[in-house]
PDB file of C-alpha atoms in Angstrom:
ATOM      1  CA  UNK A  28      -9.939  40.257  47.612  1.00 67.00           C
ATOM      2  CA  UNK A  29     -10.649  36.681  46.618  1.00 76.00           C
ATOM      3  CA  UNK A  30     -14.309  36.238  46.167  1.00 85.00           C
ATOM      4  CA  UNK A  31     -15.824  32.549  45.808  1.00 86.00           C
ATOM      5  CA  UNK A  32     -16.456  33.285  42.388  1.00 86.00           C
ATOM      6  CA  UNK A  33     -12.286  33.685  41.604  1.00 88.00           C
ATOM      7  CA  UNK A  34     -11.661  31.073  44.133  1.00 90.00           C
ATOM      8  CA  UNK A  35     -13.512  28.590  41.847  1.00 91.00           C
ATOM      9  CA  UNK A  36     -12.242  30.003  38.721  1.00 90.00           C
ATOM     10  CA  UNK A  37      -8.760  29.209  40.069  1.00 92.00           C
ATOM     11  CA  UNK A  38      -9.834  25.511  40.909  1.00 94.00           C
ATOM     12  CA  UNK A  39     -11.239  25.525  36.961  1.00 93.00           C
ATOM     13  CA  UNK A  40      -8.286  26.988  36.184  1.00 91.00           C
ATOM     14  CA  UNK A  41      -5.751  24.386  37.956  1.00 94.00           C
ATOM     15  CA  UNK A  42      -7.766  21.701  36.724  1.00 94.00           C
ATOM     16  CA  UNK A  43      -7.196  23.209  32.643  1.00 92.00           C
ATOM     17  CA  UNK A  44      -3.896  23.020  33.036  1.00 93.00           C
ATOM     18  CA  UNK A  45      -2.965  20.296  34.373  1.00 94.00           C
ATOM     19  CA  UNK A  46      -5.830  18.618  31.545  1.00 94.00           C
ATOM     20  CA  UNK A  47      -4.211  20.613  28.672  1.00 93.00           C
ATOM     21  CA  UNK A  48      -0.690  19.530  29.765  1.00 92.00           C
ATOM     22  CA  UNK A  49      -1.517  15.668  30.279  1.00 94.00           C
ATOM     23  CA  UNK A  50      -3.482  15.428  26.873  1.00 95.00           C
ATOM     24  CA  UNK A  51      -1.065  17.590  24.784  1.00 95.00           C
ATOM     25  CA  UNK A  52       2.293  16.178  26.044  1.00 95.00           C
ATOM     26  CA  UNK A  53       0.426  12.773  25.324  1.00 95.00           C
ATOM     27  CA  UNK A  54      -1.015  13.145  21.794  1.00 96.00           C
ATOM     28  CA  UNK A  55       2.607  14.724  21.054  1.00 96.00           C
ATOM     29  CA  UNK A  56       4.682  12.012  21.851  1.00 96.00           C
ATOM     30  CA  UNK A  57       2.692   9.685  19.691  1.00 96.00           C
ATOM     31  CA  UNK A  58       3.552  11.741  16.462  1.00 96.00           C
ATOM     32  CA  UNK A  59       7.052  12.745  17.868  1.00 96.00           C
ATOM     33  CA  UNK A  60       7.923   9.227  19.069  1.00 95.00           C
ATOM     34  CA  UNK A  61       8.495   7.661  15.681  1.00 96.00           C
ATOM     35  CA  UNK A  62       9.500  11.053  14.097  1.00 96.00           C
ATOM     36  CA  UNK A  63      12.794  10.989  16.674  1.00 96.00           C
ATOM     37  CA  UNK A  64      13.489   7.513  15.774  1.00 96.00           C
ATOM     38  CA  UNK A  65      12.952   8.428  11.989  1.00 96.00           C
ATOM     39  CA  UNK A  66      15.515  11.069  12.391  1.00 96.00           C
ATOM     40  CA  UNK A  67      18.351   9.180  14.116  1.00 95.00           C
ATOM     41  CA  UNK A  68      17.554   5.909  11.589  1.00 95.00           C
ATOM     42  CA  UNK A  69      18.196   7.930   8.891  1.00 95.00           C
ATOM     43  CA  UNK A  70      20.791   9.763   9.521  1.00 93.00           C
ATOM     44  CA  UNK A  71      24.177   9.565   7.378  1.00 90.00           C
ATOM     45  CA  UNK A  72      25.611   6.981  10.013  1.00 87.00           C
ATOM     46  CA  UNK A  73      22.300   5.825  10.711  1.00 89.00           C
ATOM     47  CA  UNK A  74      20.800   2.320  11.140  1.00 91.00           C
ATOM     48  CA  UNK A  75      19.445   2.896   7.590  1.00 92.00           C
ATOM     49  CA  UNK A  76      21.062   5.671   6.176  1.00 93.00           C
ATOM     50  CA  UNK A  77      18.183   7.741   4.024  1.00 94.00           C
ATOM     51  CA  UNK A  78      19.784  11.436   3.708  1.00 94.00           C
ATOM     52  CA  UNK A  79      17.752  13.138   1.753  1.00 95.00           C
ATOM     53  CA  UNK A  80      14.805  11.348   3.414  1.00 95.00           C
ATOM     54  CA  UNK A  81      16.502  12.768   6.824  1.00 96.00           C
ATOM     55  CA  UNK A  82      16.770  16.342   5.569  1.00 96.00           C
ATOM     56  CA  UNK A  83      13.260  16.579   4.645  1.00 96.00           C
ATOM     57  CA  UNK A  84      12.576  15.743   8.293  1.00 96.00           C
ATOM     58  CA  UNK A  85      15.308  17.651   9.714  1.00 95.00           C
ATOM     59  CA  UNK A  86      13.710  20.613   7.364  1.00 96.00           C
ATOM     60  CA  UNK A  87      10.540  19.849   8.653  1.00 95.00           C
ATOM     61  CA  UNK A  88      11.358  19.965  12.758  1.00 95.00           C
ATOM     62  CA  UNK A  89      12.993  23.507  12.283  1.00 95.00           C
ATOM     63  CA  UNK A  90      10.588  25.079  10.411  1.00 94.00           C
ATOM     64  CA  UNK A  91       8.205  23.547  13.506  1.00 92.00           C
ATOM     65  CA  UNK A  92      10.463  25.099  15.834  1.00 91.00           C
ATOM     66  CA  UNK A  93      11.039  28.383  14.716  1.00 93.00           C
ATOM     67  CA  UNK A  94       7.594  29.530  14.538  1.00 92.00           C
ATOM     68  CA  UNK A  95       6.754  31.266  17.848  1.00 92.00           C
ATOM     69  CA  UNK A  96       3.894  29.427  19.896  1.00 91.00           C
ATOM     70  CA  UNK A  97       1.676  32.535  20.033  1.00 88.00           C
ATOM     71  CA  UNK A  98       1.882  32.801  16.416  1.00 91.00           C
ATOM     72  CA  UNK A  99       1.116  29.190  15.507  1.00 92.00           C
ATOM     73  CA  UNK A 100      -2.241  29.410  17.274  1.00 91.00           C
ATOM     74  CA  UNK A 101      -3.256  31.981  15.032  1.00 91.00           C
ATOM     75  CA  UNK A 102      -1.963  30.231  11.981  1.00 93.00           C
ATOM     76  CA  UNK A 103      -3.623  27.054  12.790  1.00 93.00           C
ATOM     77  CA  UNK A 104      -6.706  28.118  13.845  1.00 92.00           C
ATOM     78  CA  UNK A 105      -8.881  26.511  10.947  1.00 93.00           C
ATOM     79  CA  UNK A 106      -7.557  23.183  11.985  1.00 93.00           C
ATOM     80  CA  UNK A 107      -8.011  23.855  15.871  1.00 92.00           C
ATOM     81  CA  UNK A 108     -11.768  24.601  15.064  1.00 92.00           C
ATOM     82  CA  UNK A 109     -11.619  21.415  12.306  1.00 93.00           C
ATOM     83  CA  UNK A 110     -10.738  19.602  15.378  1.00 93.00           C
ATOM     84  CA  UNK A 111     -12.091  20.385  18.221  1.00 90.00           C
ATOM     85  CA  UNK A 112     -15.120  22.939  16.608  1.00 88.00           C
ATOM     86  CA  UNK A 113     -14.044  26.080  18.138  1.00 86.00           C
ATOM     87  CA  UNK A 114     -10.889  28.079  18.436  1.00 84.00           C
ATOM     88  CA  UNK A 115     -10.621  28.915  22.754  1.00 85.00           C
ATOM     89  CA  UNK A 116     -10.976  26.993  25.573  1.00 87.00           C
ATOM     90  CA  UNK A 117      -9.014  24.154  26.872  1.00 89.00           C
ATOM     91  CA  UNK A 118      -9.817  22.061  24.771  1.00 91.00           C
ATOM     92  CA  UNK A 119      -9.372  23.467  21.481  1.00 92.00           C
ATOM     93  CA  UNK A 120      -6.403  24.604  22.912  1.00 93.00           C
ATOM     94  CA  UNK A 121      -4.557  20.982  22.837  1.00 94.00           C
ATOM     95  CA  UNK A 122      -4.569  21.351  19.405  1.00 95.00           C
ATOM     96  CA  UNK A 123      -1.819  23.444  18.952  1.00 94.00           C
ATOM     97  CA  UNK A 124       0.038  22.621  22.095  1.00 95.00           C
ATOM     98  CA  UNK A 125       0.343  19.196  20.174  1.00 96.00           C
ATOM     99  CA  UNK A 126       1.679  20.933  17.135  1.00 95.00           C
ATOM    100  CA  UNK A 127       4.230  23.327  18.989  1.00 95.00           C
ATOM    101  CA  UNK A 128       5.574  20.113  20.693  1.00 96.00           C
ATOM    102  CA  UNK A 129       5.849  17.607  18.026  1.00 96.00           C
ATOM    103  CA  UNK A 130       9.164  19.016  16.620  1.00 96.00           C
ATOM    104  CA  UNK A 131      10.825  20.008  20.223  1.00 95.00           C
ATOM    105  CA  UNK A 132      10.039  16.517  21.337  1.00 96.00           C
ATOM    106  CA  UNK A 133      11.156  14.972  18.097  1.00 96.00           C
ATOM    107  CA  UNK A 134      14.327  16.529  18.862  1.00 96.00           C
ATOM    108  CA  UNK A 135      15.033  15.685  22.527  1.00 96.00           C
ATOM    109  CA  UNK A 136      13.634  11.911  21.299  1.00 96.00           C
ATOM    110  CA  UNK A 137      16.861  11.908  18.878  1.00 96.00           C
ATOM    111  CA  UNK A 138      19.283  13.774  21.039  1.00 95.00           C
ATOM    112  CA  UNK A 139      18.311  10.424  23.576  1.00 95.00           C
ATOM    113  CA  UNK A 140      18.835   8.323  21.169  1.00 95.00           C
ATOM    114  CA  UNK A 141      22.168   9.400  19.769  1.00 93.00           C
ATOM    115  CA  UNK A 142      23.481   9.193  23.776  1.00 91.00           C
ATOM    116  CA  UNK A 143      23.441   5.460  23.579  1.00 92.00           C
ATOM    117  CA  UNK A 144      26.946   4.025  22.887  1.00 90.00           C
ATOM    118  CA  UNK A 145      27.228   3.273  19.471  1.00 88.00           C
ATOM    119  CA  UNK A 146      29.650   0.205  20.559  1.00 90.00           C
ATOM    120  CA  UNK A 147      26.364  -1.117  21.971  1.00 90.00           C
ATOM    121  CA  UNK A 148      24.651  -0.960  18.434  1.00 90.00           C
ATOM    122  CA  UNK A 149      27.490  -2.481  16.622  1.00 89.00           C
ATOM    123  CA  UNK A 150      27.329  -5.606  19.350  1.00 91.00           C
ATOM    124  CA  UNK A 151      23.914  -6.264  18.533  1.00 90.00           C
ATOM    125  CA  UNK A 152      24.369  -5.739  14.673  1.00 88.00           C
ATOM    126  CA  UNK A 153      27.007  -8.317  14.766  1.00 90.00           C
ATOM    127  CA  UNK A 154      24.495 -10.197  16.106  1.00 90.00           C
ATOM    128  CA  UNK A 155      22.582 -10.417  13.315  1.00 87.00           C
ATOM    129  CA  UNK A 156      19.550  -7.915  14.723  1.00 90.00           C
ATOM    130  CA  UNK A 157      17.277  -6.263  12.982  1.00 92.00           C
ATOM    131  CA  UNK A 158      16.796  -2.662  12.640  1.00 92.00           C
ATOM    132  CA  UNK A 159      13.552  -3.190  14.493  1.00 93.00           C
ATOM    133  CA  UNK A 160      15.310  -4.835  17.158  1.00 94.00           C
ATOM    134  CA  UNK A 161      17.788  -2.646  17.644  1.00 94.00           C
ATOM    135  CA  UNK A 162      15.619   0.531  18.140  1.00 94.00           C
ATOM    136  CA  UNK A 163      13.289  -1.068  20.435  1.00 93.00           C
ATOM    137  CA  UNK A 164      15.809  -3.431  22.342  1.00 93.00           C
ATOM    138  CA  UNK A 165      19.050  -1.444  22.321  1.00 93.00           C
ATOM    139  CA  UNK A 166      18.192   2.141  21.765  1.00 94.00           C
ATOM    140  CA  UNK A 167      15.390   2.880  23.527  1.00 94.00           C
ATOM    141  CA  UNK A 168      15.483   0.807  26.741  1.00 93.00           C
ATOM    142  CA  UNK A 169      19.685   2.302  26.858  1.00 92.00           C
ATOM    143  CA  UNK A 170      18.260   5.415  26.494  1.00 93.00           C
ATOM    144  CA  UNK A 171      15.180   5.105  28.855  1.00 92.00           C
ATOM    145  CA  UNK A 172      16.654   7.647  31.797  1.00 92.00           C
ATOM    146  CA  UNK A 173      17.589  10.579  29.011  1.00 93.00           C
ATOM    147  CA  UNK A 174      14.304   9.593  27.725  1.00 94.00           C
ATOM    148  CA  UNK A 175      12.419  10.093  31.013  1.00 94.00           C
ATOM    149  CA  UNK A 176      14.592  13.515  31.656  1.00 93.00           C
ATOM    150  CA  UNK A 177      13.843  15.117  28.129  1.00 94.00           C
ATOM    151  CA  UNK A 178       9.713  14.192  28.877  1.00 94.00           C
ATOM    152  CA  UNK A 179      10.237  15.929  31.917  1.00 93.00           C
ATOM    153  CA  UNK A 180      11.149  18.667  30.117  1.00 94.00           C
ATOM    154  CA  UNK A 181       8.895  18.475  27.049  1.00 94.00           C
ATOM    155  CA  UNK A 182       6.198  17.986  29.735  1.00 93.00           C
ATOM    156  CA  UNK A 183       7.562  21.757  31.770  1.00 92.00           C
ATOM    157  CA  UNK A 184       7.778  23.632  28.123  1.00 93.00           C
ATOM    158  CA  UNK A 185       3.707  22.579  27.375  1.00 93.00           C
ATOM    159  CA  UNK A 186       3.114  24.404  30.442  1.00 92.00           C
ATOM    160  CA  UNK A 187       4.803  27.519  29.814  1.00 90.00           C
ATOM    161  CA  UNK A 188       3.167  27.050  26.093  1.00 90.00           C
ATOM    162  CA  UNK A 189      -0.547  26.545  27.869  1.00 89.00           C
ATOM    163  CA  UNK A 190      -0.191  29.379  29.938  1.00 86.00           C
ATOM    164  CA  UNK A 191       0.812  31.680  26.957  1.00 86.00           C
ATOM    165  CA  UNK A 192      -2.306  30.168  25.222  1.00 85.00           C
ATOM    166  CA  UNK A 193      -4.223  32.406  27.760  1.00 78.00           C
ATOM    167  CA  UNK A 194      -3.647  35.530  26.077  1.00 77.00           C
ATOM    168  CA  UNK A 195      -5.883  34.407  23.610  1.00 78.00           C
ATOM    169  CA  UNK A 196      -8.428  32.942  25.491  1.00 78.00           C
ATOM    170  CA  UNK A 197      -7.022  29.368  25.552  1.00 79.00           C
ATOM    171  CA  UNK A 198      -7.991  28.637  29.510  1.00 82.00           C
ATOM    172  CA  UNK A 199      -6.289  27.642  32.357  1.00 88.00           C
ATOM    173  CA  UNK A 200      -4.160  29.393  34.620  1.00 90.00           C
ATOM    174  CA  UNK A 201      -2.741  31.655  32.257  1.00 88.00           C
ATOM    175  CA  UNK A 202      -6.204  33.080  30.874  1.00 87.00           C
ATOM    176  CA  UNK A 203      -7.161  33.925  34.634  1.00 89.00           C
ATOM    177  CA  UNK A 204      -3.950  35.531  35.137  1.00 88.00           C
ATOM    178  CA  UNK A 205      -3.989  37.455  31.803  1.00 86.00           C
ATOM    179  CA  UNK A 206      -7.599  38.467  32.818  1.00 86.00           C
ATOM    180  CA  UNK A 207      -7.520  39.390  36.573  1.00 86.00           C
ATOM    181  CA  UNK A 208      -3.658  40.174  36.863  1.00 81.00           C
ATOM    182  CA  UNK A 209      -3.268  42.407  33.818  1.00 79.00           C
ATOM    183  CA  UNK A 210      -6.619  43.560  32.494  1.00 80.00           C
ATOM    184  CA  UNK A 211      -8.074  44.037  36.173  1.00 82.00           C
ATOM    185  CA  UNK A 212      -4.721  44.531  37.719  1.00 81.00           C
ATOM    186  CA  UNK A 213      -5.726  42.298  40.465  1.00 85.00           C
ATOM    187  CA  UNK A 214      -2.354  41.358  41.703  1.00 87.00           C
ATOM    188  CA  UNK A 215      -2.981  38.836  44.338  1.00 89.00           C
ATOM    189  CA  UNK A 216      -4.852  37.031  41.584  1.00 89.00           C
ATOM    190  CA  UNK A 217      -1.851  37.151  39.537  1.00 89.00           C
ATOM    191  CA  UNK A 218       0.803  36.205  42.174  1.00 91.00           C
ATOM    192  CA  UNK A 219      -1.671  33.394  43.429  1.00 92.00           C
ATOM    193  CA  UNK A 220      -1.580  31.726  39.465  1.00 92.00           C
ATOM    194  CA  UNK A 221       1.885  32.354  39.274  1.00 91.00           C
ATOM    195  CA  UNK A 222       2.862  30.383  42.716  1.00 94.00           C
ATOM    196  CA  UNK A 223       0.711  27.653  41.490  1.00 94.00           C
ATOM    197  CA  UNK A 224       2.456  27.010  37.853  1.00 92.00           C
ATOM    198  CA  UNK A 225       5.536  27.158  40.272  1.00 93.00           C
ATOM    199  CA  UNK A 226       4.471  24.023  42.075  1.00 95.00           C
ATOM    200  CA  UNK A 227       2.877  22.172  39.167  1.00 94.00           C
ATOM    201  CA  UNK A 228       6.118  22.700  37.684  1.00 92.00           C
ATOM    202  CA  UNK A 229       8.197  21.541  41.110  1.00 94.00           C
ATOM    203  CA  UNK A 230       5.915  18.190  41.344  1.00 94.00           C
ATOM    204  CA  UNK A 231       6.517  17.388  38.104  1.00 92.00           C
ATOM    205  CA  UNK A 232      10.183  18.080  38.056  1.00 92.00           C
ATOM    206  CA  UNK A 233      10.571  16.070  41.664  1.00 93.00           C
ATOM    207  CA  UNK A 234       8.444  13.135  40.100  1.00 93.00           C
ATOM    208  CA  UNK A 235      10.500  12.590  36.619  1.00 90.00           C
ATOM    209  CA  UNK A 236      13.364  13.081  38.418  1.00 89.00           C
ATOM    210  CA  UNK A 237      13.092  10.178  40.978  1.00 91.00           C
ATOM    211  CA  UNK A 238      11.161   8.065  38.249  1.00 90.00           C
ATOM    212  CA  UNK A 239      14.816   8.772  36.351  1.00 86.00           C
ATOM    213  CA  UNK A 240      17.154   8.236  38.943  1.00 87.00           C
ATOM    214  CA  UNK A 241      15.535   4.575  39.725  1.00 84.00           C
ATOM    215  CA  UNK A 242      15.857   3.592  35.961  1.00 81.00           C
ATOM    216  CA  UNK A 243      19.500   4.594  35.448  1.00 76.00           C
ATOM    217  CA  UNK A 244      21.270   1.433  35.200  1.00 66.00           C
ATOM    218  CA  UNK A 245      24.764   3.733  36.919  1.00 62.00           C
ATOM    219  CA  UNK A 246      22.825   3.627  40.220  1.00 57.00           C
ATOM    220  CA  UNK A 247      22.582  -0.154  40.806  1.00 47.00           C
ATOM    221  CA  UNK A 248      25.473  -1.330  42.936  1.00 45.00           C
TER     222      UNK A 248
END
C-alpha cells in the first residue's frame, strides 16, 4: 500500500530524474560537441585531415564506451566526490552520467555529421570557406534534424544510465525502485517507477520527434 511517505518519495524521485537527466545530457554535450566535430575534421578525408590526431580520439571514445556504466561509477568515484563532495545522491550522480555520455554522444555528433552530402562541402570549399565556416554553416545546420534525433536518443540512454545509478544509491527513480521493488519486494512500488520512466521516456521521444520533423528541410513543400 502506498503510504504518504512513498507517495512523496516518488514525487522526489520523479523530480531526480528528470534533474539528473537535464543537467547530465547538458554538461555532456558541451565536452562531446566539439569532440564529434574533432573527430569528423580530422578524419583521413576530413576538412583537416590529422590521422594520428583522429586515432587518439577515436582510441579515446571506445575505451569510453566499452566500460560498463555501473562500473565507471565505481572507478570514478574520487572525482565524483572531487566534484560534487560526496559519492550518492543526485547530484553527485551527474558526474558520471556526464562521463558515460561524452563518448556515445561524441559518436552520434559525428555519425550526424558525416550524413551531410559531401557535394555540399565541396560547394562551399570552392567557395573559398573556411573550415570554421563550413562546420558551423554547412555541417551543422545540414545536419540539424539527425542532430536533434541522436539528442533524443543520447537524452533516452542518460535515463536508462540514471536509473542504473540507483543500485548504488545514486537517487531518483531507480534508487526507489531498487529499494522498495527488490529489497522490500514491494511490487506496486516497482511497477508504479517503472510506468513512470515509461512516460518520461514517451514525452521526450514525442517532443524531439516533432521538434525534428519541423526542422527537416524534406518536409517543406
Amino acid at each position: 500500500m502506498l503510504t504518504d511517505g512513498i507517495i512523496n518519495e516518488i514525487i522526489t524521485g520523479t523530480i531526480d530524474t528528470l534533474y539528473m537527466t537535464s543537467f547530465s545530457t547538458i554538461f555532456a554535450y558541451l565536452f562531446a560537441f566539439p569532440l564529434g566535430i574533432a573527430l569528423v575534421v580530422t578524419k583521413k578525408d576530413g576538412l583537416y585531415p590529422l590521422v594520428s590526431i583522429n586515432r587518439v580520439l577515436d582510441f579515446i571514445v571506445n575505451i569510453g564506451r566499452s566500460i560498463p556504466f555501473i562500473i565507471l561509477i565505481l572507478l570514478v568515484i574520487p572525482i565524483t566526490k572531487l566534484i560534487a563532495g560526496k559519492s550518492y545522491g543526485a547530484t553527485a550522480t551527474i558526474v558520471p552520467l556526464v562521463i558515460a555520455a561524452i563518448p556515445f554522444i561524441a559518436r552520434l555528433i559525428e555519425s550526424s555529421l558525416q550524413e551531410v552530402d559531401h557535394g555540399v562541402v565541396e560547394a562551399a570549399q570552392s567557395m573559398g570557406a573556411s573550415i570554421s565556416e563550413i562546420i558551423f554553416k554547412v555541417l551543422i545546420p545540414e545536419a540539424k534534424t539527425s542532430l536533434i534525433v541522436n539528442a533524443v536518443i543520447a537524452a533516452g540512454t542518460i535515463i536508462g544510465y540514471s536509473a542504473m545509478a540507483g543500485a548504488v544509491g545514486g537517487g531518483g527513480l531507480g534508487d526507489i525502485a531498487i529499494r522498495y521493488g527488490y529489497e522490500r519486494y514491494k511490487a506496486d512500488v516497482m511497477i508504479i517507477t517503472v510506468v513512470l520512466l515509461i512516460i518520461i521516456m514517451q514525452l521526450l521521444q514525442i517532443i524531439g520527434t516533432q521538434i525534428a520533423i519541423k526542422t527537416d528541410k524534406r518536409n517543406i513543400r
